[in-house]
Coordinates of C-alpha atoms and ligand atoms in Angstrom, one line a residue:
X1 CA 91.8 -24.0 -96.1
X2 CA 88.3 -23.7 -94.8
X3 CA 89.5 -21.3 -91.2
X4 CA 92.9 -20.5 -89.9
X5 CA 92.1 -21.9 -86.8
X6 CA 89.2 -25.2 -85.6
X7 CA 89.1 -24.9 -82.0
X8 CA 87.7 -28.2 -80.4
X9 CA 85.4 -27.9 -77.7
X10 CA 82.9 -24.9 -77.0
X11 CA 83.9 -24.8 -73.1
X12 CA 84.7 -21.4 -71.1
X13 CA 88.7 -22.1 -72.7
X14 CA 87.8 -22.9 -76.2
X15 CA 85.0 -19.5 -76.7
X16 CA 87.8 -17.8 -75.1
X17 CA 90.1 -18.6 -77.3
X18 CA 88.0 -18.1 -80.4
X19 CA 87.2 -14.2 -79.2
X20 CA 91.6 -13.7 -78.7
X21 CA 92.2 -15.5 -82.1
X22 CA 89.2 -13.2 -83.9
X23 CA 90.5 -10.4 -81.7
X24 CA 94.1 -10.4 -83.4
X25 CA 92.6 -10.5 -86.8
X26 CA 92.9 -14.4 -87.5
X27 CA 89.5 -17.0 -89.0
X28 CA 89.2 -19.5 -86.1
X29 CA 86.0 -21.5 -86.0
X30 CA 84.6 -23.7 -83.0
X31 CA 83.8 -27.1 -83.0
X32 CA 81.7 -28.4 -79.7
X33 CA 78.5 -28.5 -78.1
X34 CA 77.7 -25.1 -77.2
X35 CA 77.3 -24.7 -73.2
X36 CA 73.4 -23.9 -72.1
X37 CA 72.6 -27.8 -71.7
X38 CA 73.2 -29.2 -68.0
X39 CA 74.8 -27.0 -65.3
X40 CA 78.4 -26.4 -64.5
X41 CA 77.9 -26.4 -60.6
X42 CA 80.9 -24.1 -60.5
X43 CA 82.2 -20.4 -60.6
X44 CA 84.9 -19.0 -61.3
X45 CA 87.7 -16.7 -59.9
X46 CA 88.5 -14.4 -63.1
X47 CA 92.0 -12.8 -61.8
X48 CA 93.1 -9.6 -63.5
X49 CA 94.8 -10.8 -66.7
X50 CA 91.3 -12.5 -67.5
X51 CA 89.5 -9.4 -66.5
X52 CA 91.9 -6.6 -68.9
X53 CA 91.7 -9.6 -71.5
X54 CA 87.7 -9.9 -71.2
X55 CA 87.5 -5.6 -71.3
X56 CA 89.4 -5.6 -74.7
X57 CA 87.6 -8.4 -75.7
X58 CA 84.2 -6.3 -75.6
X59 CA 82.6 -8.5 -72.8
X60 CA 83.3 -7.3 -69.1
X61 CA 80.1 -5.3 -69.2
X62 CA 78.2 -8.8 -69.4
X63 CA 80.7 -10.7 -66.5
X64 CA 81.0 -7.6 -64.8
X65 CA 76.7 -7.4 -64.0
X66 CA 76.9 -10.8 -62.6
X67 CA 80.0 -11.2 -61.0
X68 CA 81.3 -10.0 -57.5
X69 CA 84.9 -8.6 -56.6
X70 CA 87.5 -10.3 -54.9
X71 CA 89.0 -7.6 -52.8
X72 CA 90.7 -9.8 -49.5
X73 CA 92.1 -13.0 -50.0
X74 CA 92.0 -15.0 -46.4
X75 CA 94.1 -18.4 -46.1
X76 CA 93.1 -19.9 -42.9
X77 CA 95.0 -23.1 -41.4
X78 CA 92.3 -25.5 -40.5
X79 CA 94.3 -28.7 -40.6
X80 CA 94.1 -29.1 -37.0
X81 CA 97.9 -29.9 -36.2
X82 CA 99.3 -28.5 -33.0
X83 CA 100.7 -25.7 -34.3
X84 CA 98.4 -23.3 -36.4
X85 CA 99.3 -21.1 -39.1
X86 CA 98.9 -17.8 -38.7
X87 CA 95.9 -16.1 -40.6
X88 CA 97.1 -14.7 -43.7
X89 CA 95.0 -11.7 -44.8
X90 CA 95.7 -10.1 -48.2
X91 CA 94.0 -7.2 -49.5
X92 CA 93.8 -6.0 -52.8
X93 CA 94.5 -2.7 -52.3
X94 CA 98.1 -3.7 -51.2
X95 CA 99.4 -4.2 -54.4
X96 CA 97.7 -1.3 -56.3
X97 CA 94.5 -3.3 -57.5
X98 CA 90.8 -2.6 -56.7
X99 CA 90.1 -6.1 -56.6
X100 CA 92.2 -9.3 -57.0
X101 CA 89.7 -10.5 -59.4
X102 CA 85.9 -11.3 -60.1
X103 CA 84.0 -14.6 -59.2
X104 CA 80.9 -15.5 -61.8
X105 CA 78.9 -18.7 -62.0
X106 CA 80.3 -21.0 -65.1
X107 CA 77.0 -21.0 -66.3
X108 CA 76.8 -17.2 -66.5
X109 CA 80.7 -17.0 -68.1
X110 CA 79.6 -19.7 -70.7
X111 CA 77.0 -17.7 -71.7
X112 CA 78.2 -14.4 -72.1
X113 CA 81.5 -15.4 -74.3
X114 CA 78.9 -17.4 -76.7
X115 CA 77.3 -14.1 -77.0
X116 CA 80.5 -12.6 -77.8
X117 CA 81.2 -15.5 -80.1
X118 CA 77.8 -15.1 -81.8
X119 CA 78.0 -11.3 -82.2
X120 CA 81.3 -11.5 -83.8
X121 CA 80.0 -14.4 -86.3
X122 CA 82.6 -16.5 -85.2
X123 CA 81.3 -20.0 -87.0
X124 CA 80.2 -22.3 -84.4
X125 CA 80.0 -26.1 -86.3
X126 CA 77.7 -28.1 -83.5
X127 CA 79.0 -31.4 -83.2
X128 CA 81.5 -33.8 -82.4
X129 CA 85.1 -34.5 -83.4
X130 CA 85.7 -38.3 -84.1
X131 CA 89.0 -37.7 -85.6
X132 CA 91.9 -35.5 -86.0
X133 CA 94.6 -36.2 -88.7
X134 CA 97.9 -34.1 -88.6
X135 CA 100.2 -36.2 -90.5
X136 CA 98.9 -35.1 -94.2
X137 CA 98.9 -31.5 -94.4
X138 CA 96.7 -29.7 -93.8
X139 CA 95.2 -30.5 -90.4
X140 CA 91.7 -31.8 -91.2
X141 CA 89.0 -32.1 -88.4
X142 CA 86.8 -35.2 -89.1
X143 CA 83.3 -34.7 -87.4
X144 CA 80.9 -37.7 -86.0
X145 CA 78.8 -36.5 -88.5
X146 CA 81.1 -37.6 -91.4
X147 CA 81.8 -33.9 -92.1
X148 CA 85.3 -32.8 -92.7
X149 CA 87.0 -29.4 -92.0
X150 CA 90.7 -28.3 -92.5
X151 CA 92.6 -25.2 -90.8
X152 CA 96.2 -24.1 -90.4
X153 CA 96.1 -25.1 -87.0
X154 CA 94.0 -27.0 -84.7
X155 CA 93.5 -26.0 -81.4
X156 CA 92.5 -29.0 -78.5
X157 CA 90.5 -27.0 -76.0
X158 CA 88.5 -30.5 -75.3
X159 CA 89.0 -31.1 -72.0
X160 CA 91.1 -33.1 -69.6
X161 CA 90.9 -36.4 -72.1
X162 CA 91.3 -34.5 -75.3
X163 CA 91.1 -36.1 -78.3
X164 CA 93.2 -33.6 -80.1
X165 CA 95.9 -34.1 -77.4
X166 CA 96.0 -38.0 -78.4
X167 CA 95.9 -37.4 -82.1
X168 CA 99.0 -35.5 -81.6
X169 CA 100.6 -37.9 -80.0
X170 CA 101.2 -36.3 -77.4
X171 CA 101.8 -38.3 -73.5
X172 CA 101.1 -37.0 -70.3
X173 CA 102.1 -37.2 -66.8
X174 CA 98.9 -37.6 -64.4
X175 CA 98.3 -38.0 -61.1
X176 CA 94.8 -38.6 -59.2
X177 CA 94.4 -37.5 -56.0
X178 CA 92.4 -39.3 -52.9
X179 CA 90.4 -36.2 -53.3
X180 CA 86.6 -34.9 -54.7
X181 CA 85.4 -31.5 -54.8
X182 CA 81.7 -30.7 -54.0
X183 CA 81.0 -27.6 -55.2
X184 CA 77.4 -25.3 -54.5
X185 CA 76.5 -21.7 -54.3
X186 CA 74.0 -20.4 -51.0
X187 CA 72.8 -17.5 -49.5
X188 CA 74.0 -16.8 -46.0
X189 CA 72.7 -14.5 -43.0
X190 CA 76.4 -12.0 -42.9
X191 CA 77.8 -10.3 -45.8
X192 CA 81.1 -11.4 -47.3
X193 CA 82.2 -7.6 -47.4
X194 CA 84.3 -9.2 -51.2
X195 CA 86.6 -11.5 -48.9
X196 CA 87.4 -15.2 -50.1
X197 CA 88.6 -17.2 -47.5
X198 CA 90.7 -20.7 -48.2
X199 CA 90.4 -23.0 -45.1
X200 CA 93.2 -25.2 -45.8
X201 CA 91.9 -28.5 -44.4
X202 CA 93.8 -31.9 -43.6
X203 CA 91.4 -33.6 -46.9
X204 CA 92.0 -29.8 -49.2
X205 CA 90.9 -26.5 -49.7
X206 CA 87.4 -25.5 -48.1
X207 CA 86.8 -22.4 -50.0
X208 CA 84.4 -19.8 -49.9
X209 CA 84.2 -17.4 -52.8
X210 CA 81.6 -13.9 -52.9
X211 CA 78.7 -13.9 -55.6
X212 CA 77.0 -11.0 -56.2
X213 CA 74.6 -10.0 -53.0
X214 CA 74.5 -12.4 -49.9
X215 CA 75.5 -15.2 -51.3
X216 CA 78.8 -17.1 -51.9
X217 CA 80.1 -20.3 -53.9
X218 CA 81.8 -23.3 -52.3
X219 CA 84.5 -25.6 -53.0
X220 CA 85.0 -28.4 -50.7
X221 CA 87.8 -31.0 -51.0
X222 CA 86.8 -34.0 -49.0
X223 CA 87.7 -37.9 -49.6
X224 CA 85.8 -39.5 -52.4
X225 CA 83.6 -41.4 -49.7
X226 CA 82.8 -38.5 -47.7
X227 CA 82.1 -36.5 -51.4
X228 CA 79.3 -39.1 -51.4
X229 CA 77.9 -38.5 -48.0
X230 CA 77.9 -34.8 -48.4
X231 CA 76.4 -35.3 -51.8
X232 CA 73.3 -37.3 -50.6
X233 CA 72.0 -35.0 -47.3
X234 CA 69.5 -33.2 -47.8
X235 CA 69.7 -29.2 -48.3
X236 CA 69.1 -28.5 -44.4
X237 CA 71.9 -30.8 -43.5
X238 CA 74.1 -29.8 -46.0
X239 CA 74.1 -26.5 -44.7
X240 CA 74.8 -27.1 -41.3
X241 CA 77.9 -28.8 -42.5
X242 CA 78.8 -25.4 -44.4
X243 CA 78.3 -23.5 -41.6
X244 CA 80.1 -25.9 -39.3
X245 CA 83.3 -26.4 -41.6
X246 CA 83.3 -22.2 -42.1
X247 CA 83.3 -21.9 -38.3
X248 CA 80.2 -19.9 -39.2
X249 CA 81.6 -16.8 -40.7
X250 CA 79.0 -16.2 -43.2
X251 CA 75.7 -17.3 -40.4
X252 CA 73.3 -18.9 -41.2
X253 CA 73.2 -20.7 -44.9
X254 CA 70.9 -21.7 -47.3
X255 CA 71.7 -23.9 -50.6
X256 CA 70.9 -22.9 -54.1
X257 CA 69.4 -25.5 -56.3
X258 CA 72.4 -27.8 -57.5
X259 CA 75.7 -29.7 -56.6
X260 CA 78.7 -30.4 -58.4
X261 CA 81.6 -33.3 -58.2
X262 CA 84.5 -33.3 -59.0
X263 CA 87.5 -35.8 -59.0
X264 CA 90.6 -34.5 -58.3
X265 CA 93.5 -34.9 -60.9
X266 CA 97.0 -32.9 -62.0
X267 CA 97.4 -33.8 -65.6
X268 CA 100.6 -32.5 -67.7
X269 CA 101.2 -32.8 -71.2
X270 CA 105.1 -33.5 -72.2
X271 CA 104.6 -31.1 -75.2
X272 CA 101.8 -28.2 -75.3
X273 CA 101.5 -28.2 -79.2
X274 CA 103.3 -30.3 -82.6
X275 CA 102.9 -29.0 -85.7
X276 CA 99.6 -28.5 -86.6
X277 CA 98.0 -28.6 -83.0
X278 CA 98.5 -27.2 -79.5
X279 CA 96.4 -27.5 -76.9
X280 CA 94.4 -25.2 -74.9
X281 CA 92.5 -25.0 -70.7
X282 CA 92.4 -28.8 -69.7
X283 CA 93.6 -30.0 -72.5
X284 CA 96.8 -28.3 -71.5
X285 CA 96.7 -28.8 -68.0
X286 CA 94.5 -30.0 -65.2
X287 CA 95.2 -28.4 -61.5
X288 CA 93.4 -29.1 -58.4
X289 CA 91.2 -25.7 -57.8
X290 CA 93.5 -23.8 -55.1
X291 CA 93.9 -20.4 -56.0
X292 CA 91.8 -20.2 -58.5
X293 CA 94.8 -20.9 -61.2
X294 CA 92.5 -23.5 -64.0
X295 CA 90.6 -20.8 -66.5
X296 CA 93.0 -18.5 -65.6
X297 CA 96.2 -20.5 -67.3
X298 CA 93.5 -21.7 -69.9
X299 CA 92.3 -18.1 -70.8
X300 CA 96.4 -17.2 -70.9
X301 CA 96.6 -20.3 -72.8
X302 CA 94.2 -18.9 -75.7
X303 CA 95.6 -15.6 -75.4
X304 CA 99.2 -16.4 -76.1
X305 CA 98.1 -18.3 -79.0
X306 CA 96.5 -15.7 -80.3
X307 CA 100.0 -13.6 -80.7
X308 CA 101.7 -16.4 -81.4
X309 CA 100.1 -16.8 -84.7
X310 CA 99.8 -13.2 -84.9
X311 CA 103.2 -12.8 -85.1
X312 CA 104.2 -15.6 -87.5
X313 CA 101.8 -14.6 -89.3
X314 CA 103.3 -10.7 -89.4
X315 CA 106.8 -12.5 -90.3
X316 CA 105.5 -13.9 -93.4
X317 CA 105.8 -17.7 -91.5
X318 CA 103.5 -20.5 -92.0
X319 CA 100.4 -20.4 -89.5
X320 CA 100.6 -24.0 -87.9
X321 CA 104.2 -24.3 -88.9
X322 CA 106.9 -26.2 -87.0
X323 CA 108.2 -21.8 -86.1
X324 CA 105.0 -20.7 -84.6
X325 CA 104.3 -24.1 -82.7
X326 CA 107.2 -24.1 -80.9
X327 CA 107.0 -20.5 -80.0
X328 CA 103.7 -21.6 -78.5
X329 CA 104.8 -24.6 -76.6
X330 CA 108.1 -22.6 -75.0
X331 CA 105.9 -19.7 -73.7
X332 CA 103.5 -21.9 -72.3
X333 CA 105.5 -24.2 -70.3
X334 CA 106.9 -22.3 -67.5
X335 CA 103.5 -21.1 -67.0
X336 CA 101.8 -24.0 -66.4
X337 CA 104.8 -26.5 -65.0
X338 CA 105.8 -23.8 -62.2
X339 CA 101.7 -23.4 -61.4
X340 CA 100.9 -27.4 -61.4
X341 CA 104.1 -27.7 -59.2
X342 CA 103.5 -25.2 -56.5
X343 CA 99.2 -26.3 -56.5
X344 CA 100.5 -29.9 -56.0
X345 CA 103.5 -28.8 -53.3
X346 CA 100.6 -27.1 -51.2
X347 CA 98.1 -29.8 -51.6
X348 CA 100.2 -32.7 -50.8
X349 CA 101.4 -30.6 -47.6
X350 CA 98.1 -30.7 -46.6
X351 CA 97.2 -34.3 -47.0
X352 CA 100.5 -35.5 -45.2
X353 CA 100.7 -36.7 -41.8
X354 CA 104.2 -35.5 -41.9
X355 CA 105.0 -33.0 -38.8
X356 CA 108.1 -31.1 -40.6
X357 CA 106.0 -30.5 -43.5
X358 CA 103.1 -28.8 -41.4
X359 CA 105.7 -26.7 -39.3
X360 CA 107.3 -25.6 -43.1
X361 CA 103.9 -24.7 -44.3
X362 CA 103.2 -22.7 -40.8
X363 CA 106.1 -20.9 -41.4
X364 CA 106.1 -20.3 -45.4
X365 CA 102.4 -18.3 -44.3
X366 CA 104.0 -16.7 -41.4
X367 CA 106.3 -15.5 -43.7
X368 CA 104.0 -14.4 -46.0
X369 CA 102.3 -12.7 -43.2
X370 CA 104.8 -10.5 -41.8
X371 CA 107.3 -9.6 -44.6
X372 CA 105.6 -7.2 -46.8
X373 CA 107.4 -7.3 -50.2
X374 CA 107.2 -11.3 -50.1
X375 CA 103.4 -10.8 -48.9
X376 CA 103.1 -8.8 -52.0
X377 CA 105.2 -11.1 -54.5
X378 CA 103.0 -13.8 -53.5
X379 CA 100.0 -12.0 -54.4
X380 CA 101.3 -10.4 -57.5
X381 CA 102.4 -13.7 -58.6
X382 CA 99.5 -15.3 -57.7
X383 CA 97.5 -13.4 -60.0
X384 CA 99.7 -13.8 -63.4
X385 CA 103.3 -14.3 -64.3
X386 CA 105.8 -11.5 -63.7
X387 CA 107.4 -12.4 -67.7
X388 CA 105.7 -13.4 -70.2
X389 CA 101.9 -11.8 -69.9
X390 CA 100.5 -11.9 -73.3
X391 CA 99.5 -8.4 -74.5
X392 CA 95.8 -9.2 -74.2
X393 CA 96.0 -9.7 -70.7
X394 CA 98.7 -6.7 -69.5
X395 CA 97.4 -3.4 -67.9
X396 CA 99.0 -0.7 -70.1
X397 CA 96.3 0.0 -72.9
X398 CA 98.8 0.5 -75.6
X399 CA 100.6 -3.1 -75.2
X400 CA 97.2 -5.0 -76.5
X401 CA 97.3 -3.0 -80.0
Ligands
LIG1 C1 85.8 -27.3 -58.2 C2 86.6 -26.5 -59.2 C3 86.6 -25.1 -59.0 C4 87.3 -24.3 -59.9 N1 87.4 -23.0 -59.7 C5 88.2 -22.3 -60.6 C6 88.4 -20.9 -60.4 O1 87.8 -20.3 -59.4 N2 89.1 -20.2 -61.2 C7 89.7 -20.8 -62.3 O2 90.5 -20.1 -63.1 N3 89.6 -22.1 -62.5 C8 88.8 -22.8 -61.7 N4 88.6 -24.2 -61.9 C9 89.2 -24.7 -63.2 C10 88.2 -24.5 -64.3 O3 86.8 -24.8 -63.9 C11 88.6 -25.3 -65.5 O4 89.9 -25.0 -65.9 C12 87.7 -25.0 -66.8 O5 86.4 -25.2 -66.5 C13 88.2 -25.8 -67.9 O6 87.5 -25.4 -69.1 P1 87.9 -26.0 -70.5 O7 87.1 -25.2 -71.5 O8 89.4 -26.2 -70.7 O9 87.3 -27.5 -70.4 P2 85.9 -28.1 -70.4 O10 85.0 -27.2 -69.6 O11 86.0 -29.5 -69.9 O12 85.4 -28.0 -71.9 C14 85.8 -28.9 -72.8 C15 84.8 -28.9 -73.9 O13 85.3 -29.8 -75.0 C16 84.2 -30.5 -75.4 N5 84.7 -31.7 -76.1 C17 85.4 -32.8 -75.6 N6 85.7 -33.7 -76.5 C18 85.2 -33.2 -77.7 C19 85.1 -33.7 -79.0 N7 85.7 -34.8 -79.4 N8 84.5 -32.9 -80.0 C20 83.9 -31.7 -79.7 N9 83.9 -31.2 -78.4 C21 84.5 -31.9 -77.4 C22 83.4 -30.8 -74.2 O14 82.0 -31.2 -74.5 C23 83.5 -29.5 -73.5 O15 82.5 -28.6 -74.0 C24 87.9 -25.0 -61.0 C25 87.9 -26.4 -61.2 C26 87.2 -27.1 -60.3 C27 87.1 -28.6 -60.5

């Protein structure tokens, strides 16, 4: 057996999950294009599982330079019905936490967990997979290149159409939304004193997340067509948009080199692993980006996978076995079926023309708003599951031995 573990696909989930497989004493090696080519156009919201699980993983130093804190979360009803949600201001503090979390450019993420991966000598095979074949053992990799690679377990961190995910046979249940996401970072006039507010819009979430300094990162969640508009104005224009959809709560803006797009999509596998292969980030689950849930599920994903075969391994059981798979798939599932549900309950509310559904939201957030151990639940929960928190990711030192 050439590694314990091949993880396929060098993105922010599958370097993750090489450094929590490494971490817990297993072989994985990565098989992908290493990030540094084009631009992600995106950041991301690291919430405090990721952060504890980055800190024993020997990186936070390197996020921590370029990233900025998260210390009030704002949801603001912008969907223009006639009767407005309340505000709904959550600080950090509330709920015993210096910050909620910590936002950092893609780019930046991508390239501090390859220099992780690199420091460690975790084998990085550059290329891509043509083939996966599970049904002889042992799992074998086949590369484009002809080159062939076997492991215990194969790991499908490649992405919402992964390959590994259709070599194991595995179906999904998808669903695309009448929705795009243009995404850009800018400078702007007023500091963001750490809040990130959510303007919950009649076309999706118009969010506005700190960067280090005065400047911030935007998601915007607009109809395909009017993705295309926004995507072709020029900078000038496109700013005035930002500052007109933000009711100008940051000034004046100007853009940073660079756009994303982004089609929106929910995408569920039935089963999150098979003998031989689970899945990993969007391979595992695709969520429209409200709070900030994607990476975060994926870095859990890598995480519990990590112990998982960990622990068979401790109990004498075979690595990719039919034991340790299983254990996988049952203590992901909850996870990511309760988190895809409640991102698509909230982002349908928004895009119906439904009155009840409207008043239900209003008063779920007014709710939220005024009674303080639901206020705090919701924040809590929002961050990482009450049960089932792999030991990477928990707070008390001594559980991540
Ligand atoms: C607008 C937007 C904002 C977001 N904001 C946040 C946020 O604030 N917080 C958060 O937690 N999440 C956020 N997300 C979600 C997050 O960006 C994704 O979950 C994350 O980028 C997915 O990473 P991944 O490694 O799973 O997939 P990818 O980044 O797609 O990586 C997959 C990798 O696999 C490779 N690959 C594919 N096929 C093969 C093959 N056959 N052989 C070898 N390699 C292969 C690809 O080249 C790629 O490198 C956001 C998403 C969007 C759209």
């Amino acid at each position: 057996m050439d590694h314990d573990v091949i993880v396929v696909g060098a993105g922010p989930a599958g370097l993750f999950a090489a450094l929590a497989l490494h971490h817990a004493g297993l072989r994985p090696a990565i098989v992908g294009i290493p990030p540094g080519g084009r631009s992600d156009h995106r950041t991301s919201a690291l919430l405090e599982g990721s952060v504890q699980a980055l800190r024993r993983l020997g990186l936070w130093e390197d996020v921590v330079a370029k990233s900025a804190p998260l210390r009030v979360m704002r949801l603001v009803d912008a969907t223009g019905g006639l009767l407005r949600a309340p505000v709904f201001e959550g600080r950090a503090g509330e709920i015993g936490l210096d910050a909620f979390g910590y936002n950092i450019a893609n780019d930046d993420l991508n390239a501090a967990l390859l220099a992780r991966v690199r420091h460690l000598d975790i084998p990085i095979v550059a290329g891509t997979v043509a083939a996966v074949e599970l049904a002889d053992s042992p799992p074998t990799v086949v590369l484009q290149s002809g080159a062939r690679l076997t492991a215990h377990v194969v790991a499908g961190a490649d992405g919402r159409t992964s390959l590994v995910r259709a070599a194991a046979g595995i179906g999904v249940v998808a669903t695309r939304y009448p929705q795009t996401a243009v995404t850009a970072t800018f400078r702007h006039s007023r500091p963001h004193h750490d809040v990130s507010t959510e303007f919950h819009t009649p076309t999706g979430p118009f969010t506005l997340v700190p960067l280090p300094g005065d400047r911030s990162s935007l998601v915007c969640v607009v109809r395909p067509e009017d993705a295309d508009r926004l995507l072709a104005l020029d900078d000038a224009a496109f700013a005035r948009e930002i500052e007109k959809r933000s009711e100008a709560i940051l000034g004046k803006v100007t853009l940073e080199p660079g756009r994303g797009r982004f089609d929106l999509a929910a995408i569920t596998p039935r089963q999150f692993a098979v003998p031989g292969a689970a899945l990993i980030g969007e391979a595992a689950h695709v969520v429209p980006p409200i709070g900030a849930q994607g990476l975060n599920l994926g870095m859990r994903d890598g995480a519990v996978l990590a112990e998982c075969l960990a622990d068979a391994r401790d109990r004498g059981e075979e690595l990719g076995g039919a034991a340790a798979m299983a254990a996988y798939d049952r203590a992901r599932r909850a996870d990511i079926v309760s988190r895809t549900f409640a991102i698509d309950v909230l982002n349908r509310s928004l895009l119906s023309a439904f009155m009840p559904v409207h008043v239900l939201r209003g008063a779920g957030l007014w709710l939220l708003d005024q009674v303080g151990p639901l206020r705090r639940a919701f924040m809590r929960e929002g961050l990482q599951p009450s049960h089932g928190q792999p030991r990477l990711m928990r707070a008390d030192e001594r559980s991540a031995a």
